[in-house]
CSV table of C-alpha atoms in Angstrom, one decimal:
chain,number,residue,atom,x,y,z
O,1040,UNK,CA,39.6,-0.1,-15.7
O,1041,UNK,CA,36.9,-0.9,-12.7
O,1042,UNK,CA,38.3,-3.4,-9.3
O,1043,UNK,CA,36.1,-5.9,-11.1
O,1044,UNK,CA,37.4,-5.8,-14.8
O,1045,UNK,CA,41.6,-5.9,-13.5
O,1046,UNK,CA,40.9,-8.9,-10.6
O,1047,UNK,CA,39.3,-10.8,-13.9
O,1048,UNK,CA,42.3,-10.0,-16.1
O,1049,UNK,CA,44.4,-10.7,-13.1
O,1050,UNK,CA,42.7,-14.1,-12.2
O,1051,UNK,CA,43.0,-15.1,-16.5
O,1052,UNK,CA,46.6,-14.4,-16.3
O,1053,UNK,CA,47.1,-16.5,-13.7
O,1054,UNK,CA,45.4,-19.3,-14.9
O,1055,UNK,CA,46.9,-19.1,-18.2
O,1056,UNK,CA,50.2,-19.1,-16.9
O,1057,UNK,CA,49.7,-22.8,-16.1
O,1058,UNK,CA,48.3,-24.1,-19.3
O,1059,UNK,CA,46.8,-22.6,-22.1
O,1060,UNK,CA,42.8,-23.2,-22.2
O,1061,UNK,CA,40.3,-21.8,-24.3
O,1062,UNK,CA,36.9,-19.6,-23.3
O,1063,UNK,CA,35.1,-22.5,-21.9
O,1064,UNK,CA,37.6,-24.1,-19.7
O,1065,UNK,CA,38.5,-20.8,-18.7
O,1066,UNK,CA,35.0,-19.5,-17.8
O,1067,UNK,CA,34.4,-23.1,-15.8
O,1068,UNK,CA,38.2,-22.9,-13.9
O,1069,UNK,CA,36.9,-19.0,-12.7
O,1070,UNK,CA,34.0,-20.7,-11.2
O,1071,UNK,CA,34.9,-23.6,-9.7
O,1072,UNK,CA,38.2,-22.6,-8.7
O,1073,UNK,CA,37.7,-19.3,-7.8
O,1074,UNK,CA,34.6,-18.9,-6.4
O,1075,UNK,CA,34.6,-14.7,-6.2
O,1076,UNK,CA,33.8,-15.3,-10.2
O,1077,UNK,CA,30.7,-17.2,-9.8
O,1078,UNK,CA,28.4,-15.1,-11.3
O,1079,UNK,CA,29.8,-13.9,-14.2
O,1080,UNK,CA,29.4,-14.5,-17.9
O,1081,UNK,CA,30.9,-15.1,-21.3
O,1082,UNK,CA,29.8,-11.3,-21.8
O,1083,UNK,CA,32.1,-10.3,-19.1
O,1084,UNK,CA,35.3,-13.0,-20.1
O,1085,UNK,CA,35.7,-12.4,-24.2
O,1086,UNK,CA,35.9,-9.1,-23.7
O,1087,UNK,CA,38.1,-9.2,-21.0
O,1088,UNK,CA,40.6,-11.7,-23.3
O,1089,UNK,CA,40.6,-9.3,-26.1
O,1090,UNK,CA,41.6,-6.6,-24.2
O,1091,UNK,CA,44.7,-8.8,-22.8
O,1092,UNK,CA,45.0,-10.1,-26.5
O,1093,UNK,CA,45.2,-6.6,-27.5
O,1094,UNK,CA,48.0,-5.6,-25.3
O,1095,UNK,CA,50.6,-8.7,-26.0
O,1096,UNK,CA,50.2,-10.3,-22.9
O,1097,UNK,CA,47.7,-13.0,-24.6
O,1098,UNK,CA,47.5,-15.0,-28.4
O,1099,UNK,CA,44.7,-16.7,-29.7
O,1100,UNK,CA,46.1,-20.3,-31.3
O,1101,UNK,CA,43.4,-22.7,-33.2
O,1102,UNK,CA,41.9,-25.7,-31.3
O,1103,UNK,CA,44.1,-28.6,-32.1
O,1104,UNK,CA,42.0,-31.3,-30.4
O,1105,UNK,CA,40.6,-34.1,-32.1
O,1106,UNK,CA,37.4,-32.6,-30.7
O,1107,UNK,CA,37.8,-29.3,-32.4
O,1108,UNK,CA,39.0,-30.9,-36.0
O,1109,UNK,CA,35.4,-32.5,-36.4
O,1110,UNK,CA,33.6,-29.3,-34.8
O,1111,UNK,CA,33.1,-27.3,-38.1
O,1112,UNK,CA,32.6,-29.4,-40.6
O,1113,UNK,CA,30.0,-31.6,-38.4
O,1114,UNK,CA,28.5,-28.8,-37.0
O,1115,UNK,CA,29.2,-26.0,-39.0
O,1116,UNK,CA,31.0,-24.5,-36.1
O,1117,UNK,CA,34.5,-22.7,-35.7
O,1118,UNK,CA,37.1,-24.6,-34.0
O,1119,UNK,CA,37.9,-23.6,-30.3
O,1120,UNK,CA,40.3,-20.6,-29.6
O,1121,UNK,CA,42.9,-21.6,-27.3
O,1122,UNK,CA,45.0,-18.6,-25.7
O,1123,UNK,CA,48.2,-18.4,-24.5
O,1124,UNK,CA,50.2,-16.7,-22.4
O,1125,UNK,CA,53.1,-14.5,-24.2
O,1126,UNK,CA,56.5,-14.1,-22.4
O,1127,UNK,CA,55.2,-10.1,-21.5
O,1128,UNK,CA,51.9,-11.6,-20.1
O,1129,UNK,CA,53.8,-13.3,-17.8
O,1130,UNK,CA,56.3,-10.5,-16.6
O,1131,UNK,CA,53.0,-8.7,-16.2
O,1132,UNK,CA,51.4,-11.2,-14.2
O,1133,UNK,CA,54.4,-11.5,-11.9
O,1134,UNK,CA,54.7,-8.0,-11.6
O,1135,UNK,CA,50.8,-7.7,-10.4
O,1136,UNK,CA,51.9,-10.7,-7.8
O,1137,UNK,CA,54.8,-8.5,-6.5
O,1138,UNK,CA,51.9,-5.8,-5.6
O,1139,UNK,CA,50.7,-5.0,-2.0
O,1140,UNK,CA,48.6,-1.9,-2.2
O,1141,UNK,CA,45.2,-1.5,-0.7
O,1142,UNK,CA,43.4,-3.7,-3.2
O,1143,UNK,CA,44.8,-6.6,-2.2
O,1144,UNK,CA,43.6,-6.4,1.1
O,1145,UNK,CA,39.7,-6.0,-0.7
O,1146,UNK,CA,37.2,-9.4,-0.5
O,1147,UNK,CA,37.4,-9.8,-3.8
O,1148,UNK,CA,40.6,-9.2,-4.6
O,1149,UNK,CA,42.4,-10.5,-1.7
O,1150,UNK,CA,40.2,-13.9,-2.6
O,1151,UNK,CA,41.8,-13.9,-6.0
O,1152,UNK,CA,45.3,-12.9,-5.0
O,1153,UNK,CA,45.2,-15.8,-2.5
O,1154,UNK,CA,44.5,-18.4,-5.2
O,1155,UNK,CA,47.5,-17.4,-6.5
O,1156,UNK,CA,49.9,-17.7,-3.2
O,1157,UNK,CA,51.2,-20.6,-4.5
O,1158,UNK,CA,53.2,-18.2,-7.5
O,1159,UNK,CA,53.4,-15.9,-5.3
O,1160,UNK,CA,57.1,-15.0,-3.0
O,1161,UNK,CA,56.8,-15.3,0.7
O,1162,UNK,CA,57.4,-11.8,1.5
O,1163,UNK,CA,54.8,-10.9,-0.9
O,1164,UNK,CA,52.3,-13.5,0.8
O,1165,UNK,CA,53.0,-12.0,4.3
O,1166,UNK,CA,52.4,-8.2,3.2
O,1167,UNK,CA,49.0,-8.9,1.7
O,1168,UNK,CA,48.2,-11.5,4.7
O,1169,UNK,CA,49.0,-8.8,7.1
O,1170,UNK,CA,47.4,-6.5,5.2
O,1171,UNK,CA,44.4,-8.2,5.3
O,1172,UNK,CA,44.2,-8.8,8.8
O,1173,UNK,CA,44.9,-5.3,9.9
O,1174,UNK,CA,41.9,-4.4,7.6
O,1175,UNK,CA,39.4,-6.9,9.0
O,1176,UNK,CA,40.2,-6.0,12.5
O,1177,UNK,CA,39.7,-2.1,11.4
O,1178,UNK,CA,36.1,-3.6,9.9
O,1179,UNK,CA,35.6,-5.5,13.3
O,1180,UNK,CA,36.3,-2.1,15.4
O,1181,UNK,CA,33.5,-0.2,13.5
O,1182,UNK,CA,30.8,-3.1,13.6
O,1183,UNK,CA,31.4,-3.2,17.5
O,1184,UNK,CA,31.0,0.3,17.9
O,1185,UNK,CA,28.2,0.3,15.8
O,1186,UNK,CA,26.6,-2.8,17.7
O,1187,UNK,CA,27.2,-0.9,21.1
O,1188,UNK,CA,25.5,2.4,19.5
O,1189,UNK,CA,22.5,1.1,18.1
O,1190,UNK,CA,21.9,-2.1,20.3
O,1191,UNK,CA,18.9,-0.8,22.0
O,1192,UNK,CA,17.6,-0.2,18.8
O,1193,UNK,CA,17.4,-3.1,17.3
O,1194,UNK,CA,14.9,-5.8,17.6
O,1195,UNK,CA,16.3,-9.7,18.1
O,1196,UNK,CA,16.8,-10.8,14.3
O,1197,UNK,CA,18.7,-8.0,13.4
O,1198,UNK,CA,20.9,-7.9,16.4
O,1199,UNK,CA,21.0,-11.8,15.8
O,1200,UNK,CA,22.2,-10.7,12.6
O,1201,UNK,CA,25.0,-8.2,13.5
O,1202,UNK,CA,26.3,-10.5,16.0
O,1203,UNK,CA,26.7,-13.4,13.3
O,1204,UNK,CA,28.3,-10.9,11.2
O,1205,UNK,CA,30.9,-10.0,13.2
O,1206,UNK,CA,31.2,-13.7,14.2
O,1207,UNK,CA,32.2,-14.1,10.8
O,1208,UNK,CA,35.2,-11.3,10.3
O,1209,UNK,CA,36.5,-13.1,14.0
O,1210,UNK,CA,36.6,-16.7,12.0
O,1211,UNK,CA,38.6,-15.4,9.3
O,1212,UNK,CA,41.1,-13.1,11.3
O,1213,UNK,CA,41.6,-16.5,13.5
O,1214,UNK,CA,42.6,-18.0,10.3
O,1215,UNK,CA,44.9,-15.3,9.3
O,1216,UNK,CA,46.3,-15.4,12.6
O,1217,UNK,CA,47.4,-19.3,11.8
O,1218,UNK,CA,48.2,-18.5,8.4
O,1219,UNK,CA,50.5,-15.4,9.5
O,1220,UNK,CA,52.1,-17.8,11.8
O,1221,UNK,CA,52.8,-20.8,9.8
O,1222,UNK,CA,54.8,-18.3,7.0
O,1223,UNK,CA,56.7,-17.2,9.4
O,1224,UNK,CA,57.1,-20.8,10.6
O,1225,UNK,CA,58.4,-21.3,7.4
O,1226,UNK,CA,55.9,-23.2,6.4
O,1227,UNK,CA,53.2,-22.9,3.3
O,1228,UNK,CA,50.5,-24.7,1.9
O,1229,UNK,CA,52.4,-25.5,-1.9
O,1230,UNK,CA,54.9,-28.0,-0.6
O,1231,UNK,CA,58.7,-27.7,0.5
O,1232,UNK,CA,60.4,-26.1,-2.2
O,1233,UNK,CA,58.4,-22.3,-2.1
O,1234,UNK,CA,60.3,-21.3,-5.3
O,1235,UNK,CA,58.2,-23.4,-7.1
O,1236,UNK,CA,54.3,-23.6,-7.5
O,1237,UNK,CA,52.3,-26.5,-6.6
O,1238,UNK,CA,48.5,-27.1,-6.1
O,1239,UNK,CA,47.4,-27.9,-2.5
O,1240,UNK,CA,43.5,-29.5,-2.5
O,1241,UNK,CA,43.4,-29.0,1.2
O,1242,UNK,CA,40.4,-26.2,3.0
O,1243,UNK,CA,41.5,-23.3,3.1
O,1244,UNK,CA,44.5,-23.8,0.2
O,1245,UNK,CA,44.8,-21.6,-3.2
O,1246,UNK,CA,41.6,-22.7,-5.1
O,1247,UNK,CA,39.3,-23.0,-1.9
O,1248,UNK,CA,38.3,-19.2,-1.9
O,1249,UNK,CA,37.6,-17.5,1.8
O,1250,UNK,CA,34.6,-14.7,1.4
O,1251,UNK,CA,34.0,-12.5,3.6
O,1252,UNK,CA,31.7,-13.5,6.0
O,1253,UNK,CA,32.4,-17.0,5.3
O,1254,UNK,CA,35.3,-19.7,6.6
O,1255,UNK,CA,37.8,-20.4,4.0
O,1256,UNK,CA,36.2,-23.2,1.9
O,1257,UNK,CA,33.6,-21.8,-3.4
O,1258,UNK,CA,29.1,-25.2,-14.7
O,1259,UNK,CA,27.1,-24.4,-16.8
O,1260,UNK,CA,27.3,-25.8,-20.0
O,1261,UNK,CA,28.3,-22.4,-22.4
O,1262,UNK,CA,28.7,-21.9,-26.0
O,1263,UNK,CA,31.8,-23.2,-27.7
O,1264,UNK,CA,32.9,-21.0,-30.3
O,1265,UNK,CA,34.6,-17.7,-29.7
């Protein structure tokens, strides 16, 4: 499985563990709520849910919206395919959130896995907040001794450039720096009971994705059979 293919099966998880949805609301959730999957298409998401079908962790369920009754025999279209998480899809989704290796320190990953805080254990949240500080400020080490190497080299717009760059990584560690200190605070973003998930709409919350090289802030209409 490639980084790309298992933070897409780990974002669906996670969304179907708080509702059941079906391909379209799940394609337009992945890119308006988690703005890593911007890009990608229904080419890249069925297969994705048959592979999670496949292993138990998903079931397909007809379209039982009054919607999805007229769809066929108006249009001569299948109903909707809603899926929905199994009881194992969930134990595997919690067990990806319990995980603190190197990946979820990665932009994209991390990105995903912080939509997620809000399911997610403070201890767990720490480790990968940590984690991703220590591997920005590893990042910010090398472009500094890069900039100092090659400064006399460079003409304005690309030193410009560099400088903005690095500018960036030192916005977001300042940001993990306040985030870092308000879990240890004992304080989150989900509301005062951490055992239980919640959806906070402020900057910078699950759902308002940081990028690298950005400050934590990210529909088509697609086809609606399966």
């Amino acid at each position: 499985m490639s980084r790309r293919s298992g933070i897409l099966e780990f974002a669906v998880l996670g969304l179907l563990r708080e509702s059941p949805m079906h391909g379209y609301e799940l394609r337009k959730r992945l890119n308006t709520s988690l703005g890593v999957f911007h890009a990608f298409s229904y080419g890249t998401l069925y297969p994705c849910l048959k592979t999670l079908v496949a292993n138990g962790w998903l079931i397909e369920e007809p379209g039982h919206t009054s919607e999805d009754a007229l769809a066929a025999p108006l249009a001569g279209r299948r109903a909707k395919i809603v899926y929905r998480l199994t009881a194992e899809g969930k134990e595997h989704f919690e067990e990806l959130l319990s995980q603190t290796g190197p990946d979820a320190y990665e932009d994209e990953h991390f990105a995903a896995r912080f939509a997620f805080f809000g399911q997610t254990s403070r201890d767990v949240r720490m480790r990968v907040l940590e984690g991703r500080r220590s591997r920005l400020e590893e990042r910010l080490e090398k472009m500094s001794a890069s900039l100092a190497r090659t400064r006399d080299r460079l003409d304005d717009y690309t030193l410009e450039l560099q400088r903005h760059g690095m500018e960036s990584v030192e916005r977001e560690v300042r940001w993990l720096n306040e985030l870092i200190e308000s879990e240890r605070a004992g304080r989150d973003l989900k509301g005062p009971d951490h055992g239980e998930p919640a959806r906070d709409t402020t900057e910078g919350a699950p759902g308002v994705l940081p990028r690298t090289g950005d400050t934590p802030g990210p529909d088509t209409p697609g086809d609606t059979t399966t």
